[in-house]
C-alpha atoms as one frame of an Amber mdcrd trajectory, in Angstrom:
protein
 118.091  87.441  89.710 120.820  87.379  92.336 118.576  88.996  94.959 115.844
  86.462  94.284 118.308  83.599  94.643 119.643  85.002  97.926 116.118  85.343
  99.324 115.377  81.772  98.284 118.581  80.550  99.939 117.758  82.388 103.159
 114.251  80.948 103.219 115.659  77.475 102.632 118.218  77.869 105.400 115.518
  79.099 107.791 113.424  76.036 106.970 116.354  73.732 107.756 116.975  75.653
 110.981 113.360  75.292 112.109 113.536  71.559 111.482 116.712  71.262 113.537
 115.403  73.323 116.424 112.194  71.281 116.568 114.195  68.062 116.717 116.239
  69.551 119.544 113.204  70.754 121.490 111.587  67.348 121.256 114.226  66.184
 123.750 113.547  66.527 127.456 114.607  69.941 128.713 115.732  68.505 132.037
 117.458  65.344 133.133 120.815  65.964 131.501 122.262  66.693 134.914 121.210
  67.585 138.426 122.066  70.864 140.088 124.773  70.387 142.701 125.677  66.834
 141.621 129.418  66.621 142.295 129.880  63.806 139.770 129.051  66.293 137.023
 131.821  68.734 137.895 134.708  68.157 135.505 138.278  67.968 136.850 139.425
  71.310 135.449 136.506  73.017 137.268 136.604  71.116 140.559 136.279  73.227
 143.656 134.998  76.166 141.650 131.534  77.658 141.798 129.550  79.171 138.976
 131.922  81.575 137.222 130.358  85.022 137.312 133.201  87.248 136.110 135.650
  87.088 133.179 138.743  85.112 134.127 141.906  87.170 133.682 144.182  84.305
 134.745 144.121  80.531 134.780 142.416  79.037 137.800 144.329  76.490 139.859
 142.229  73.608 138.530 142.713  74.632 134.894 146.445  75.163 135.366 146.830
  71.738 136.959 144.960  70.070 134.116 147.343  71.709 131.595 150.566  71.015
 133.444 152.013  68.208 131.296 151.362  69.637 127.833 150.835  73.412 127.971
 153.198  76.272 127.266 152.473  79.771 128.486 149.381  81.106 130.157 146.219
  82.970 129.326 146.686  85.881 126.931 145.026  89.183 127.695 143.669  89.414
 124.153 143.304  86.881 121.326 140.911  85.857 118.567 140.774  82.309 117.227
 138.670  81.385 114.195 137.998  77.731 113.414 136.899  77.011 109.848 134.580
  74.101 110.526 133.704  72.280 107.339 131.340  69.352 107.666 133.197  66.236
 108.847 136.501  67.876 109.787 136.302  67.709 113.588 134.691  71.107 114.030
 131.985  69.906 116.428 134.695  68.893 118.888 136.308  72.315 118.567 132.885
  73.828 119.279 132.772  71.765 122.481 136.137  73.193 123.471 135.107  76.770
 122.732 131.870  76.430 124.706 133.676  74.854 127.669 136.088  77.793 127.751
 133.145  80.175 127.665 131.346  78.282 130.450 134.396  78.724 132.654 134.562
  82.455 131.954 137.685  82.527 129.794 136.253  83.836 126.549 133.257  84.447
 124.297 132.031  82.036 121.604 130.518  83.138 118.289 129.091  80.720 115.722
 128.306  78.705 113.917 126.917  81.193 111.440 128.181  84.687 110.689 124.810
  85.999 109.506 124.963  88.870 112.027 128.629  89.535 111.311 128.442  93.242
 110.457 126.773  94.328 113.691 128.802  91.831 115.744 132.051  93.059 114.264
 131.226  96.725 114.845 131.146  95.914 118.552 134.499  94.122 118.345 136.081
  97.108 116.603 134.520  99.509 119.091 136.287  97.710 121.943 139.569  97.543
 120.022 139.461 101.240 119.101 138.626 102.269 122.669 141.481 100.223 124.144
 144.044 101.560 121.677 142.801 105.097 122.315 143.592 104.527 125.989 147.015
 103.079 125.173 146.284  99.522 126.287 145.476  96.039 125.015 141.826  94.950
 125.083 140.842  92.269 127.589 139.174  89.900 125.185 139.279  86.258 124.047
 136.986  85.573 121.092 136.428  82.013 119.846 134.709  82.010 116.454 133.299
  78.936 114.718 132.904  79.663 111.000 130.810  76.754 109.822 127.717  77.374
 107.775 125.521  80.225 106.595 124.884  82.826 103.938 127.813  84.982 105.078
 130.901  83.030 104.016 134.162  83.274 105.957 136.304  84.032 102.923 134.298
  87.108 102.068 133.686  89.931 104.549 134.820  88.177 107.771 138.335  87.415
 106.532 138.679  90.970 105.233 137.638  92.389 108.601 139.966  90.050 110.486
 142.885  91.068 108.265 142.097  94.749 108.829 142.020  94.278 112.606 145.293
  92.356 112.478 146.892  95.268 110.598 145.420  97.687 113.160 146.946  95.678
 116.007 150.311  95.613 114.255 150.261  99.354 113.607 149.513 100.155 117.240
 151.712  97.381 118.680 148.786  95.616 120.322 149.552  92.088 121.520 146.338
  90.426 120.366 146.964  87.510 117.986 144.287  86.643 115.434 144.587  82.992
 114.437 142.740  81.142 111.682 142.758  77.348 111.844 141.182  74.489 109.918
 141.731  70.827 109.089 141.749  68.977 105.765 140.966  65.311 105.283 142.073
  62.567 102.882 139.607  62.947  99.959 138.083  59.454  99.833 137.762  59.393
 103.621 135.976  62.741 103.468 133.485  61.552 100.838 132.750  58.350 102.737
 132.260  60.146 106.043 129.911  62.730 104.520 127.924  60.024 102.728 127.512
  57.841 105.828 126.563  60.824 107.971 124.021  62.626 105.842 123.236  60.908
 102.546 123.099  57.110 102.821 119.850  57.003 104.796 118.183  59.349 102.304
 118.918  56.995  99.423 117.731  54.040 101.475 114.451  55.802 102.307 113.942
  56.997  98.739 114.350  53.502  97.332 112.024  52.055  99.971 109.265  54.659
  99.789 109.483  56.072  96.295 109.847  59.565  97.716 113.253  60.417  96.404
 112.373  63.591  94.559 109.779  66.270  95.129 106.496  64.956  96.494 106.921
  61.522  95.013 109.197  59.452  92.843 106.562  58.000  90.517 105.748  59.786
  87.278 102.848  58.961  84.957 102.445  58.879  81.214  99.937  61.228  79.594
  97.371  58.410  79.548  97.657  57.814  83.305  99.686  54.618  83.126 102.401
  54.314  85.758 105.916  54.911  84.472 109.189  53.672  85.892 110.145  55.107
  89.307 112.186  58.265  89.193 115.821  58.006  90.090 116.528  59.199  93.670
 117.983  62.687  93.540 121.146  61.407  95.257 121.551  58.515  92.833 121.231
  54.872  93.812 124.529  54.517  95.674 127.749  56.157  96.801 129.317  56.256
  93.350 126.312  57.896  91.703 126.037  60.490  94.461 129.775  61.265  94.379
 129.589  61.840  90.628 127.032  64.595  91.262 129.148  66.433  93.863 132.673
  66.759  92.409 135.403  68.370  94.509 133.153  68.138  97.543 135.608  68.993
 100.324 137.363  71.888  98.605 134.051  73.362  97.479 132.657  73.274 101.027
 135.921  74.718 102.359 135.452  77.763 100.140 131.647  77.906 100.327 130.098
  76.258 103.366 126.552  76.507 102.022 127.476  74.028  99.288 127.099  71.306
 101.921 123.342  71.882 102.006 122.860  70.904  98.390 125.209  67.943  98.626
 123.323  66.562 101.622 119.692  67.449 100.990 119.523  67.401  97.193 122.504
  65.388  96.030 123.863  68.331  94.049 125.668  71.587  94.708 124.082  74.657
  93.140 125.894  76.380  90.310 127.246  79.241  92.404 129.197  76.761  94.526
 130.798  75.010  91.545 133.125  77.351  89.654 133.546  76.476  85.996 137.164
  77.604  85.750 139.200  74.923  87.530 142.427  76.929  87.749 140.659  80.014
  89.090 138.841  77.871  91.656 142.149  76.449  92.849 143.781  79.875  93.032
 140.921  81.258  95.139 140.990  78.258  97.479 144.773  78.343  97.810 144.737
  82.075  98.479 142.166  81.541 101.220 144.024  78.699 102.938 147.376  80.465
 102.607 145.966  83.176 104.878 145.404  80.616 107.663 147.882  80.280 110.494
 147.306  76.547 110.946 146.015  74.165 108.281 146.216  70.778 109.944 144.673
  67.420 109.184 141.799  65.515 110.723 144.101  62.570 111.363 146.380  64.944
 113.333 143.554  66.632 115.221 145.412  66.935 118.538 148.539  68.332 116.920
 146.446  70.907 115.044 144.643  71.882 118.220 147.839  72.313 120.234 149.498
  74.467 117.585 146.502  76.781 117.361 146.062  76.910 121.140 149.721  77.848
 121.603 149.208  80.903 119.411 146.213  82.242 121.355 146.682  80.777 124.837
 143.399  78.859 124.794 143.031  77.680 128.417 140.924  74.479 128.253 141.577
  71.918 125.522 140.566  68.606 127.079 137.549  67.300 125.192 135.101  64.438
 125.055 135.621  61.909 122.268 133.012  62.804 119.684 131.586  60.164 117.382
 128.650  61.834 115.603 125.621  59.693 114.934 124.840  58.912 111.328 121.555
  60.517 110.366 118.393  58.516 109.922 119.704  55.628 111.997 122.007  54.461
 109.204 124.342  51.718 110.409 126.363  50.963 107.299 130.148  50.940 107.238
 132.697  52.035 104.667 132.936  48.429 103.523 129.181  48.343 102.926 129.352
  51.526 100.904 132.569  50.744  99.043 133.245  46.988  98.833 136.057  47.727
  96.380 137.969  50.513  98.088 140.567  50.802  95.359 137.835  51.383  92.790
 136.277  54.038  95.027 139.646  55.716  95.495 140.146  55.805  91.731 136.669
  57.287  91.292 137.314  60.078  93.799 140.697  60.833  92.216 138.845  61.385
  88.959 135.931  63.349  90.458 137.838  65.484  92.954 141.179  66.659  91.546
 140.982  69.918  93.514 140.339  68.005  96.748 143.423  65.906  96.073 145.519
  68.942  95.245 144.430  70.633  98.478 145.158  67.498 100.494 148.547  66.922
  98.865 149.778  70.468  99.442 148.481  71.164 102.916 148.890  67.744 104.521
 152.512  67.616 103.354 153.156  71.136 104.638 151.664  70.240 108.010 153.758
  67.090 108.343 156.855  69.149 107.545 155.853  71.675 110.196 155.491  68.951
 112.807 158.836  67.454 111.860 160.503  70.845 112.283 159.052  71.154 115.796
 160.900  67.996 116.743 160.741  65.655 119.761 159.783  68.338 122.288 156.475
  69.013 120.562 155.898  65.294 120.043 156.240  64.791 123.815 153.702  67.539
 124.436 151.283  65.874 122.020 151.725  62.556 123.818 151.069  64.253 127.155
 147.966  65.935 125.792 146.592  62.703 124.344 147.077  61.060 127.740 145.247
  63.917 129.453 142.322  63.633 127.041 142.153  59.884 127.592 142.233  60.274
 131.374 139.383  62.775 131.191 136.982  60.421 129.401 135.535  58.783 132.561
 134.655  62.252 133.877 133.131  63.215 130.542 131.062  60.033 130.471 129.031
  61.152 133.495 128.748  64.774 132.380 127.068  66.133 129.264 129.081  67.838
 126.568 128.856  71.605 126.801 126.887  71.957 123.594 124.429  69.272 124.748
 123.165  71.508 127.523 122.857  74.482 125.202 119.652  74.999 123.275 119.718
  75.375 119.517 117.819  78.309 118.093 117.658  79.300 114.419 119.098  82.380
 112.782 115.622  83.883 112.906 116.004  84.011 116.703 116.054  86.981 119.087
 117.002  90.538 118.309 119.929  91.807 120.339 117.896  94.350 122.287 115.628
  91.551 123.551 118.528  90.351 125.706 118.489  92.654 128.719 121.895  93.657
 130.107 121.007  92.844 133.760 120.308  89.231 132.791 123.594  88.663 130.953
 126.787  87.101 132.241 129.523  88.364 129.925 133.028  86.802 129.824 134.587
  89.941 128.325 136.814  91.943 130.635 135.967  95.321 129.146 133.674  98.048
 130.446 131.880  98.022 127.090 131.731  94.242 126.840 128.010  93.798 127.485
 126.887  95.064 124.031 129.311  92.634 122.390 127.980  89.714 124.436 124.429
  90.847 123.728 124.997  90.734 119.959 126.950  87.475 120.005 124.331  85.760
 122.167 121.499  86.974 119.931 123.097  85.989 116.636 124.776  82.697 117.417
 122.918  79.415 117.039 123.325  78.177 120.616 121.694  79.576 123.728 123.578
  78.353 126.778 122.539  78.612 130.428 125.797  80.241 131.471 124.949  83.253
 129.293 122.743  84.434 132.128 123.237  85.484 135.729 122.330  82.791 138.275
 118.856  82.686 139.688 116.743  80.291 141.738 116.643  77.770 138.895 120.267
  78.016 137.745 122.816  77.792 140.527 125.034  74.778 139.858 128.604  75.007
 138.633 127.995  72.765 135.637 125.369  75.073 134.231 122.605  72.511 133.709
 119.881  73.607 131.356 116.947  75.334 133.003 114.221  77.511 131.452 115.908
  80.618 130.138 115.670  83.883 132.032 117.549  85.847 129.390 114.889  86.322
 126.745 112.142  88.674 127.821
């Protein structure tokens, strides 16, 4: 039974992936930027050509951009894992990771961990080889744990803990940092609903196609019956009632988001029946994180995590995701009586509220303990991000110029070593890059060595030369 369910889930995920990749490919492949256009070179990369080798130290441009908020420099070895739940700022963190990779500082993996076992064998191979030679690996890994059949809290967290213990035993200076952000429960529900559910209800009510192939049923004699209820309910309140403890469930099991968005329900495996056990498992997971910040304190969360791993580039483009299906409604449209909505979510999502109460309070206490010096750094960082927006406005976000491909994409051996540009400063780094590039959901132009159609420092999208 379990195997059949897993196969069904994989097939369903592949179908969603194919839909997403088709939507992405419908966009023009060129026109995002022009090779050699100086207006597209961002400040922290000015004066630099296409980065061909792993960067073992901060470049002058990157160091200058960090000068009023950074502490420390680039670490020789570090691993940062961002637990990206839907609507918690993870797409912006992905931008940051990809920008660091584009500039040669580290290697991005995400947003699924479906190929985790083979990927991780390559990570351990590098770690074991370095320790055997009495040195620290030259490696910065940036992992986005977002969505997929392999959940972060299962095998990946076990492997990360084992590698951390290995580093400690052999006195290897290679921090492994887990970070995520929690959000006020009602705000989370409203954001998720606006983004991925509201337009579905609107379409279902307008077209009668809210469930299966059609929303009209018929009596045995052929007479039309009343329209079926849309699978998401008629409104925010009805949908919310079908997806209790939404945020905490997705935090523990990312695949639960699929049901909440596409079907208005989370499947039974995502909704534990024992409330206390569910809380204990969630709390145990989050207690293993190094930074559990809040969405409202995004910059503070980012700085704390970056300090621990020496992440070089943090300046990002303000990200305001479009609401799907062209939905233009506001929170006031969805919830005219906000107090009533807040009361409803308190009733429906006690675990969400417990998670928010514990971890938001702990984060505020952590910030208070850091005092005025950290607050000044945050202010300096916010100013730097604001100053960078005009430059970002004329340049595409890093992930915009990457091409989405589904988990059913290339096998690792189809990516030939001579075509790969690998930001891992290890002799055996190419196999790791090969596996990461094959298994992650974004194919970026800077994965490949420059050729006649890819020579600009921005890395504008051109037809790929990496896949044979």
